[in-house]
Tab-separated table of C-alpha atoms in Angstrom:
chain	number	residue	atom	x	y	z
B	6	MET	CA	-101.093	36.753	102.942
B	7	LEU	CA	-101.178	40.372	103.128
B	8	ALA	CA	-100.452	42.683	99.905
B	9	ARG	CA	-97.255	44.631	100.298
B	10	LEU	CA	-96.511	47.911	97.979
B	11	SER	CA	-93.077	46.737	97.723
B	12	ASP	CA	-94.350	43.394	96.056
B	13	ARG	CA	-95.412	45.802	92.904
B	14	ASN	CA	-93.711	46.959	89.962
B	15	PRO	CA	-95.815	49.057	87.633
B	16	VAL	CA	-94.861	48.923	84.059
B	17	LEU	CA	-96.326	51.865	82.083
B	18	ALA	CA	-96.834	52.772	78.437
B	19	PRO	CA	-95.862	56.517	77.129
B	20	ASP	CA	-99.691	57.261	76.642
B	21	GLN	CA	-100.398	56.006	80.000
B	22	LEU	CA	-97.824	58.504	81.104
B	23	ILE	CA	-99.719	61.236	79.255
B	24	GLY	CA	-103.087	60.255	79.572
B	25	GLU	CA	-102.604	60.251	83.488
B	26	MET	CA	-102.081	63.797	83.259
B	27	VAL	CA	-105.496	64.887	84.815
B	28	PRO	CA	-106.729	66.159	88.147
B	29	PRO	CA	-107.044	64.178	91.377
B	30	THR	CA	-110.329	62.396	91.704
B	31	MET	CA	-111.096	64.557	94.434
B	32	PHE	CA	-111.160	67.616	92.011
B	33	ASP	CA	-113.329	65.810	89.463
B	34	GLU	CA	-116.385	68.025	89.854
B	35	VAL	CA	-114.669	71.598	90.984
B	36	SER	CA	-115.466	74.596	89.139
B	37	PHE	CA	-115.150	78.204	89.487
B	38	ASP	CA	-118.812	78.504	90.896
B	39	SER	CA	-117.827	76.004	93.504
B	40	TYR	CA	-115.190	78.102	94.908
B	41	ILE	CA	-116.361	79.720	97.807
B	42	PRO	CA	-113.981	83.003	98.389
B	43	ASP	CA	-113.114	83.615	102.006
B	44	PRO	CA	-115.178	86.976	102.569
B	45	ASP	CA	-111.958	88.191	104.959
B	46	GLU	CA	-109.543	87.646	101.881
B	47	PRO	CA	-110.458	89.602	98.967
B	48	SER	CA	-107.230	88.118	97.008
B	49	GLN	CA	-109.192	84.632	96.774
B	50	THR	CA	-112.073	86.827	94.823
B	51	ALA	CA	-109.331	88.644	92.717
B	52	ALA	CA	-107.776	85.010	92.103
B	53	VAL	CA	-111.397	83.620	90.815
B	54	ASN	CA	-111.654	86.531	88.482
B	55	ALA	CA	-108.304	85.987	87.049
B	56	ALA	CA	-108.563	82.513	86.543
B	57	ARG	CA	-111.873	83.023	84.662
B	58	ASP	CA	-110.008	85.550	82.646
B	59	PHE	CA	-107.306	83.331	82.082
B	60	VAL	CA	-109.541	80.799	80.553
B	61	ALA	CA	-111.385	83.274	78.243
B	62	ARG	CA	-107.864	84.172	76.905
B	63	ALA	CA	-106.259	81.032	76.722
B	64	SER	CA	-108.952	79.903	74.730
B	65	LYS	CA	-108.786	82.255	72.032
B	66	VAL	CA	-104.926	81.654	71.644
B	67	ARG	CA	-105.719	77.997	71.022
B	68	SER	CA	-108.108	78.827	68.095
B	69	GLY	CA	-106.307	82.005	66.969
B	70	GLY	CA	-104.100	80.585	64.415
B	71	LYS	CA	-105.299	82.227	61.277
B	72	LYS	CA	-105.426	80.367	58.025
B	73	SER	CA	-104.530	81.581	54.472
B	74	PHE	CA	-105.257	79.608	50.992
B	75	PHE	CA	-101.845	78.085	51.224
B	76	ARG	CA	-101.197	77.273	55.065
B	77	LYS	CA	-102.192	77.949	58.485
B	78	SER	CA	-99.918	80.640	60.265
B	79	ALA	CA	-97.894	79.482	63.280
B	80	ALA	CA	-100.071	79.248	66.676
B	81	PRO	CA	-100.173	82.488	68.708
B	82	GLN	CA	-97.958	82.552	71.732
B	83	GLY	CA	-99.403	80.736	75.166
B	84	ILE	CA	-100.149	82.918	77.890
B	85	GLY	CA	-99.153	82.105	81.708
B	86	LEU	CA	-100.853	82.380	85.036
B	87	TYR	CA	-99.047	81.813	88.316
B	88	LEU	CA	-101.362	81.488	91.554
B	89	ASP	CA	-98.931	81.991	94.702
B	90	GLY	CA	-100.030	81.328	98.224
B	91	GLY	CA	-99.516	79.178	101.186
B	92	PHE	CA	-100.994	75.863	101.596
B	93	GLY	CA	-104.546	75.161	101.433
B	94	VAL	CA	-106.162	78.214	100.233
B	95	GLY	CA	-107.586	76.737	97.367
B	96	LYS	CA	-105.079	76.965	94.457
B	97	THR	CA	-105.358	73.668	93.209
B	98	HIS	CA	-109.265	73.801	93.176
B	99	LEU	CA	-108.775	77.042	90.921
B	100	LEU	CA	-106.195	75.214	89.006
B	101	ALA	CA	-108.528	72.078	88.120
B	102	SER	CA	-111.204	74.432	87.331
B	103	ILE	CA	-109.215	75.801	84.936
B	104	TYR	CA	-108.334	72.469	83.450
B	105	HIS	CA	-112.227	71.447	83.512
B	106	ALA	CA	-112.947	74.830	81.732
B	107	MET	CA	-110.432	74.661	78.859
B	108	PRO	CA	-110.963	72.604	75.299
B	109	GLY	CA	-108.977	69.433	75.176
B	110	PRO	CA	-106.430	68.032	74.636
B	111	LYS	CA	-105.139	69.487	77.876
B	112	ALA	CA	-102.861	68.330	80.949
B	113	PHE	CA	-102.673	68.534	84.805
B	114	ALA	CA	-99.647	67.516	87.024
B	115	THR	CA	-97.998	68.229	89.888
B	116	PHE	CA	-94.466	70.094	89.220
B	117	GLY	CA	-92.895	66.454	89.984
B	118	GLU	CA	-94.732	64.550	87.942
B	119	VAL	CA	-93.904	66.888	84.751
B	120	THR	CA	-90.120	66.451	85.278
B	121	ASN	CA	-90.784	62.741	85.751
B	122	VAL	CA	-92.733	62.455	82.595
B	123	VAL	CA	-89.881	64.379	80.759
B	124	GLY	CA	-87.251	61.734	82.642
B	125	ALA	CA	-89.382	58.639	81.498
B	126	LEU	CA	-90.170	59.973	78.098
B	127	GLY	CA	-86.918	62.064	77.297
B	128	TYR	CA	-87.300	65.832	76.635
B	129	ILE	CA	-88.097	65.490	72.646
B	130	ASP	CA	-91.027	63.140	72.980
B	131	ALA	CA	-92.274	64.775	76.045
B	132	LEU	CA	-92.403	68.179	74.226
B	133	GLU	CA	-94.128	66.703	71.358
B	134	ARG	CA	-96.607	64.787	73.269
B	135	LEU	CA	-97.485	68.003	75.078
B	136	SER	CA	-97.551	70.832	72.250
B	137	GLY	CA	-100.828	69.771	70.939
B	138	HIS	CA	-102.336	70.739	74.669
B	139	SER	CA	-104.507	73.837	74.823
B	140	VAL	CA	-102.980	74.307	78.642
B	141	LEU	CA	-100.476	72.451	80.817
B	142	CYS	CA	-101.662	72.948	84.517
B	143	ILE	CA	-98.821	72.595	86.803
B	144	ASP	CA	-99.559	72.102	90.753
B	145	GLU	CA	-96.900	73.034	93.433
B	146	PHE	CA	-94.626	74.530	91.061
B	147	GLU	CA	-90.773	74.161	92.411
B	148	LEU	CA	-87.268	73.990	91.168
B	149	ASP	CA	-85.226	71.665	93.249
B	150	ASP	CA	-82.128	71.552	91.645
B	151	PRO	CA	-80.297	73.265	88.347
B	152	GLY	CA	-81.190	70.299	86.065
B	153	ASP	CA	-84.819	70.686	86.561
B	154	THR	CA	-84.341	74.620	86.224
B	155	MET	CA	-82.861	74.227	82.891
B	156	VAL	CA	-85.235	71.322	81.611
B	157	VAL	CA	-88.220	73.427	82.844
B	158	SER	CA	-87.275	76.508	81.573
B	159	ARG	CA	-86.796	75.019	77.760
B	160	LEU	CA	-89.968	73.074	78.087
B	161	LEU	CA	-92.233	75.903	79.263
B	162	THR	CA	-90.614	78.108	76.890
B	163	GLU	CA	-91.093	76.069	73.851
B	164	LEU	CA	-94.643	74.987	75.000
B	165	THR	CA	-95.519	78.584	74.792
B	166	ALA	CA	-94.049	79.231	71.611
B	167	ARG	CA	-96.310	76.340	70.197
B	168	GLY	CA	-99.147	78.141	71.494
B	169	VAL	CA	-99.482	75.816	74.875
B	170	SER	CA	-100.827	78.272	77.772
B	171	ILE	CA	-99.305	77.179	81.249
B	172	VAL	CA	-100.951	77.713	84.641
B	173	ALA	CA	-99.225	77.122	87.774
B	174	THR	CA	-99.912	77.052	91.676
B	175	SER	CA	-97.234	76.899	94.167
B	176	ASN	CA	-96.211	78.874	97.660
B	177	THR	CA	-92.852	80.396	96.003
B	178	LEU	CA	-92.826	83.358	93.762
B	179	PRO	CA	-91.348	82.686	90.043
B	180	GLY	CA	-88.407	84.986	90.978
B	181	GLN	CA	-87.655	83.011	94.070
B	182	LEU	CA	-87.747	79.489	92.840
B	183	GLY	CA	-84.745	77.640	93.747
B	184	GLU	CA	-83.762	80.083	96.756
B	185	GLY	CA	-82.060	77.896	99.439
B	186	ARG	CA	-81.508	74.925	97.290
B	187	PHE	CA	-79.154	75.600	94.912
B	188	ALA	CA	-76.765	78.564	93.833
B	189	ALA	CA	-79.904	80.237	92.449
B	190	SER	CA	-77.656	83.452	91.239
B	191	ASP	CA	-75.784	80.810	88.954
B	192	PHE	CA	-79.063	80.273	86.827
B	193	LEU	CA	-80.741	83.636	87.477
B	194	ARG	CA	-81.086	84.002	83.496
B	195	GLU	CA	-83.240	80.662	83.469
B	196	ILE	CA	-85.448	81.550	86.651
B	197	GLN	CA	-86.069	85.222	84.974
B	198	LYS	CA	-86.934	83.558	81.742
B	199	LEU	CA	-89.469	81.587	83.850
B	200	SER	CA	-90.866	84.630	85.661
B	201	SER	CA	-91.603	86.190	82.094
B	202	ILE	CA	-93.936	83.722	80.931
B	203	PHE	CA	-96.251	84.303	84.202
B	204	GLU	CA	-98.742	86.877	85.087
B	205	THR	CA	-98.567	86.123	89.040
B	206	ILE	CA	-101.746	86.309	91.335
B	207	ARG	CA	-101.496	85.998	94.947
B	208	VAL	CA	-103.949	83.981	96.961
B	209	ASP	CA	-104.097	84.397	100.651
B	210	GLY	CA	-105.923	82.946	103.795
B	211	PRO	CA	-105.236	80.097	106.292
B	212	ASP	CA	-104.570	76.210	105.642
B	213	TYR	CA	-108.110	74.779	105.601
B	214	ARG	CA	-106.501	71.171	106.164
B	215	HIS	CA	-105.183	72.910	109.308
B	216	ARG	CA	-108.699	74.318	110.513
B	217	ASP	CA	-109.797	73.079	113.910
B	218	LEU	CA	-107.997	69.835	113.431
B	219	PRO	CA	-106.138	67.872	116.397
B	220	PRO	CA	-102.457	67.105	116.422
B	221	ALA	CA	-101.068	64.027	114.671
B	222	PRO	CA	-102.606	60.791	115.696
B	223	GLU	CA	-100.766	58.334	118.126
B	224	PRO	CA	-99.172	55.818	115.943
B	225	MET	CA	-100.718	52.172	116.385
B	226	SER	CA	-98.997	49.006	118.032
B	227	ASP	CA	-97.493	46.585	115.389
B	228	GLU	CA	-100.539	44.464	116.384
B	229	GLU	CA	-103.158	47.125	115.992
B	230	LEU	CA	-101.630	47.927	112.552
B	231	GLU	CA	-101.447	44.316	111.288
B	232	ARG	CA	-105.083	43.470	112.485
B	233	GLN	CA	-106.427	46.931	110.552
B	234	ALA	CA	-104.810	45.661	107.430
B	235	GLU	CA	-106.286	42.425	107.818
B	236	ASN	CA	-109.661	43.568	108.271
B	237	THR	CA	-109.658	46.103	105.412
B	238	VAL	CA	-110.175	44.864	101.609
B	239	GLY	CA	-107.894	46.115	99.226
B	240	ALA	CA	-105.295	47.311	102.086
B	241	THR	CA	-101.430	46.933	102.093
B	242	LEU	CA	-98.900	46.284	104.885
B	243	ASP	CA	-95.227	47.278	104.459
B	244	THR	CA	-92.369	47.778	107.044
B	245	PHE	CA	-90.875	51.336	106.546
B	246	ASP	CA	-87.364	50.104	105.672
B	247	GLY	CA	-88.875	47.651	102.903
B	248	LEU	CA	-90.974	50.484	101.552
B	249	ILE	CA	-88.092	52.937	100.983
B	250	ALA	CA	-86.060	50.526	99.565
B	251	HIS	CA	-88.490	49.481	96.845
B	252	LEU	CA	-89.143	53.148	96.451
B	253	ALA	CA	-85.400	53.485	95.417
B	254	LYS	CA	-85.955	51.379	92.659
B	255	LEU	CA	-88.826	52.903	91.054
B	256	HIS	CA	-88.956	56.030	88.704
B	257	PRO	CA	-91.228	58.138	90.538
B	258	SER	CA	-93.296	58.284	87.575
B	259	LYS	CA	-94.844	54.978	88.671
B	260	TYR	CA	-95.687	56.135	91.928
B	261	LYS	CA	-99.138	57.046	91.128
B	262	SER	CA	-99.463	53.502	89.562
B	263	LEU	CA	-98.199	51.767	92.790
B	264	VAL	CA	-100.577	52.826	94.939
B	265	ASP	CA	-103.560	52.209	92.205
B	266	GLY	CA	-106.867	50.634	93.558
B	267	VAL	CA	-105.358	50.405	97.209
B	268	SER	CA	-107.853	51.140	99.937
B	269	LEU	CA	-105.484	51.636	102.915
B	270	VAL	CA	-101.661	51.980	103.348
B	271	CYS	CA	-100.203	50.551	106.357
B	272	ILE	CA	-96.670	51.213	107.302
B	273	SER	CA	-95.199	49.554	110.342
B	274	ASP	CA	-92.022	50.654	112.239
B	275	VAL	CA	-92.074	54.310	110.695
B	276	ARG	CA	-88.839	56.182	111.512
B	277	PRO	CA	-87.533	59.661	110.811
B	278	ALA	CA	-86.241	60.007	106.890
B	279	PRO	CA	-82.465	58.876	106.913
B	280	ASP	CA	-81.539	61.214	104.246
B	281	GLN	CA	-82.550	63.403	101.709
B	282	ALA	CA	-83.108	61.360	98.943
B	283	VAL	CA	-85.263	58.915	100.959
B	284	ALA	CA	-87.252	61.987	102.266
B	285	LEU	CA	-87.805	63.480	98.843
B	286	ARG	CA	-89.305	59.794	97.331
B	287	LEU	CA	-91.720	60.060	100.698
B	288	VAL	CA	-93.005	63.397	99.563
B	289	ALA	CA	-93.435	62.205	96.094
B	290	LEU	CA	-95.420	59.147	97.646
B	291	ALA	CA	-97.242	61.224	99.811
B	292	ASP	CA	-98.360	63.472	97.029
B	293	ARG	CA	-99.892	60.585	95.062
B	294	LEU	CA	-101.721	59.318	98.327
B	295	TYR	CA	-103.271	62.577	98.713
B	296	ASP	CA	-104.343	62.957	95.030
B	297	ALA	CA	-105.764	59.363	95.585
B	298	GLU	CA	-107.404	60.245	99.141
B	299	ILE	CA	-105.706	56.724	100.284
B	300	PRO	CA	-106.009	56.616	104.078
B	301	VAL	CA	-102.437	56.206	105.790
B	302	SER	CA	-102.246	54.138	109.203
B	303	ILE	CA	-98.604	53.453	111.101
B	304	SER	CA	-97.118	52.370	113.646
B	305	GLY	CA	-93.519	53.940	114.699
B	306	VAL	CA	-92.902	57.430	115.093
B	307	LYS	CA	-95.803	60.238	114.695
B	308	LEU	CA	-96.111	61.424	111.134
B	309	ASP	CA	-94.887	64.856	112.218
B	310	GLU	CA	-91.951	63.381	113.007
B	311	LEU	CA	-91.106	62.172	109.757
B	312	PHE	CA	-88.777	64.722	108.550
B	313	THR	CA	-85.861	65.827	110.836
B	314	PRO	CA	-85.585	69.436	112.030
B	315	GLU	CA	-82.353	69.595	110.027
B	316	MET	CA	-84.522	68.873	107.072
B	317	LEU	CA	-87.173	71.177	108.019
B	318	ALA	CA	-84.662	73.947	108.272
B	319	GLY	CA	-83.129	73.430	104.748
B	320	GLY	CA	-84.072	74.546	101.296
B	321	TYR	CA	-86.801	71.749	100.906
B	322	ARG	CA	-88.778	72.969	103.987
B	323	LYS	CA	-92.060	73.914	102.251
B	324	LYS	CA	-91.841	70.803	100.357
B	325	TYR	CA	-91.592	68.785	103.913
B	326	LEU	CA	-94.551	70.585	105.312
B	327	ARG	CA	-96.679	69.931	102.576
B	328	ALA	CA	-96.060	66.162	102.351
B	329	THR	CA	-96.832	66.405	106.635
B	330	SER	CA	-99.987	68.259	105.882
B	331	ARG	CA	-100.951	65.641	103.319
B	332	LEU	CA	-99.877	62.654	105.634
B	333	LEU	CA	-101.363	63.634	108.763
B	334	ALA	CA	-104.982	64.629	106.861
B	335	LEU	CA	-104.855	61.060	105.671
B	336	SER	CA	-103.925	59.569	108.810
B	337	ARG	CA	-107.028	61.395	110.476
B	338	PHE	CA	-109.184	59.896	107.808
B	339	ALA	CA	-107.853	56.237	108.498
B	340	GLU	CA	-108.567	56.975	112.313
B	341	ALA	CA	-111.927	57.982	111.593
B	342	ASN	CA	-112.809	55.315	109.327
B	343	ASP	CA	-110.934	52.675	111.933
């Protein structure tokens, strides 16, 4: 019998949640030297230089507490760097390079993973566990609702006050976070507080994931999909409806462990996401699959039809486009290795 993601129910200990806050394996070996700036985009060279400078200054912050005969002084204020730019311009490469260059302990996570960790551990426990870190690297920084705004603002403010430096990537400038998703003006003070933490560096360039790539692959037939799953060691096969029902029962902090050890994810009868809640869970799953470089094969509608035109016209547009870009890359990977 073929394995199914919907049969898995990971159980994570608090230490495991924090311990998993590391860059995706595809970024294990990256460095500033391996980032090759586009010669036609001077902002990329400027971003590398800013990232190197951030490491130098943040490392001094962490070791900067002066000792007296009686006590050690409070940690100096952490610093912040915000890499803003479109999809696929190498922001995550730079973020992971900063992580590798900083002294430990340190943490790397997507914005969604940070909010999930806070939700799973509770605010106080998450704050205490992260307070000893030299840096918190946050990929794809977003604010999806007022609750996230308040929690993230408070968390980053308290972490920087304890000497933790923050570096984030996003395709939305800090002062524009939350626009189109909720009444941002009602939370302007909190958003401005977040903006004040960061020095913003713009990174321009085309999306490398879309360079010279063909359109979305044609979905398989159900029979072809089942045959591919049967012939691939470590593959899983779920129906779309069965998978989205299972995702609704799991805390998103478990999605990473949900796909651990899987070599290929096959999903039959894929259809457009029926509502926003389902769509956002699929985004979270797509991020975990992309981080783990797990190919995806499907039957049903094409993956670029997963999010409806109405969804793509709303406040989560950038998030859905990112997920589509990543799923298409994973589906092409599966097609190439079929």
